[in-house]
C-alpha positions as MATLAB code, in Angstrom:
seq = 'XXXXXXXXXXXXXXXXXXXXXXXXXXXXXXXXXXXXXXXXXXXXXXXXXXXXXXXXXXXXXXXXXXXXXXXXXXXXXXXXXXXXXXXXXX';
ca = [
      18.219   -4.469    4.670;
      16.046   -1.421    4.132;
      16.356   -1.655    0.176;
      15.905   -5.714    0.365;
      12.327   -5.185    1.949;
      11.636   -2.065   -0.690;
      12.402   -4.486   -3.358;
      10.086   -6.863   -1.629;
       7.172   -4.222   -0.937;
       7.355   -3.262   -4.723;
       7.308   -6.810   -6.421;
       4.487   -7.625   -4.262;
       2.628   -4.386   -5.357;
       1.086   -5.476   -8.586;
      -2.104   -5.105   -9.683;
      -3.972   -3.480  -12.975;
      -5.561   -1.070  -10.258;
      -1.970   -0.009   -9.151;
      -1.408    2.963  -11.493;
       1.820    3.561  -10.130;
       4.316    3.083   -6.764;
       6.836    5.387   -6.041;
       9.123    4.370   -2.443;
      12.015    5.915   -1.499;
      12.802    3.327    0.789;
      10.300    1.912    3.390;
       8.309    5.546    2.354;
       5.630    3.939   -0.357;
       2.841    5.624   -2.275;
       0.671    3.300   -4.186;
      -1.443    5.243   -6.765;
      -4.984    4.494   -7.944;
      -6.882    5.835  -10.265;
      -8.634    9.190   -7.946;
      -9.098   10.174   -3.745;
     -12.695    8.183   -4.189;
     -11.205    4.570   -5.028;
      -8.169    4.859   -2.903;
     -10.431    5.733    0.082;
     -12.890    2.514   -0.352;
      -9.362    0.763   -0.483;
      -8.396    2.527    2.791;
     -11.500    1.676    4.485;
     -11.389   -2.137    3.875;
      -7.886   -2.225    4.551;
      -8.707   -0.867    7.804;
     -11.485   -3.604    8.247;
      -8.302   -6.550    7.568;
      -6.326   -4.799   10.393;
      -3.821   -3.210    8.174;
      -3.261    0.705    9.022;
      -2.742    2.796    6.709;
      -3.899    6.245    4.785;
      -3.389    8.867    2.238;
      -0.973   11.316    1.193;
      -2.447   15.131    2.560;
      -0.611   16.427   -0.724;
      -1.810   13.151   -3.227;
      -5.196   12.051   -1.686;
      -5.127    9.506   -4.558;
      -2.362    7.557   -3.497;
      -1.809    5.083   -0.046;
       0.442    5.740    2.339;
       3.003    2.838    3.229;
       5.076    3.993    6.278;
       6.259    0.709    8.138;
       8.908    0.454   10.854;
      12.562   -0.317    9.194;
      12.489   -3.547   11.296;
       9.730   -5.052    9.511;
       9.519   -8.733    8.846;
       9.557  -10.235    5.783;
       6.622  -12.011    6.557;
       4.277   -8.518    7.760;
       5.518   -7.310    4.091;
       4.475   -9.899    2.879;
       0.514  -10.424    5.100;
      -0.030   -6.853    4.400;
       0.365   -6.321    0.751;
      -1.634   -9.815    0.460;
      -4.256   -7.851    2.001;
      -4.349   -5.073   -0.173;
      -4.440   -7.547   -3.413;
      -7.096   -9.043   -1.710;
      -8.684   -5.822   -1.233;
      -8.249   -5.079   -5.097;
      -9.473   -8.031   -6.094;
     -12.680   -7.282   -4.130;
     -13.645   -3.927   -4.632;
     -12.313   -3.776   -8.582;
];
């Protein structure tokens, strides 16, 4: 089930802000453009109630780190939230 939701996380993970996404399973790092834009990102993500943060070794990229037993539909509320974030702030 683990690479179902992966699949899910990553098709839902488009955006032209997205400069890359690299997951090795339910481990995701979304990539933007420098630490400075990814942290405004963070911030309002934060403000939507959706946790998250950045790599210590990529500051550019977000950290997705959910449970394995995720629902379809939290995958689902929480990268709607960070498109609606994107939209917003770029």
């Amino acid at each position: 089930d683990v690479q179902r939701k992966e699949a899910l996380f990553v098709s839902l993970l488009v955006h032209p802000a997205i400069k890359s996404v690299h997951h090795a399973g339910l481990m995701i790092a979304v990539a933007f453009a420098d630490f400075a834009q990814n942290k405004r990102i963070i911030d309002a993500l934060l403000a939507e109630g959706v946790f998250t943060d950045w790599f210590l070794f990529a500051a550019h990229c977000l950290r997705i780190a959910p449970p394995l037993n995720i629902p379809d539909a939290d995958i689902e509320a929480a990268c709607a939230a960070l498109i609606r974030v994107l939209n917003r702030l770029t």
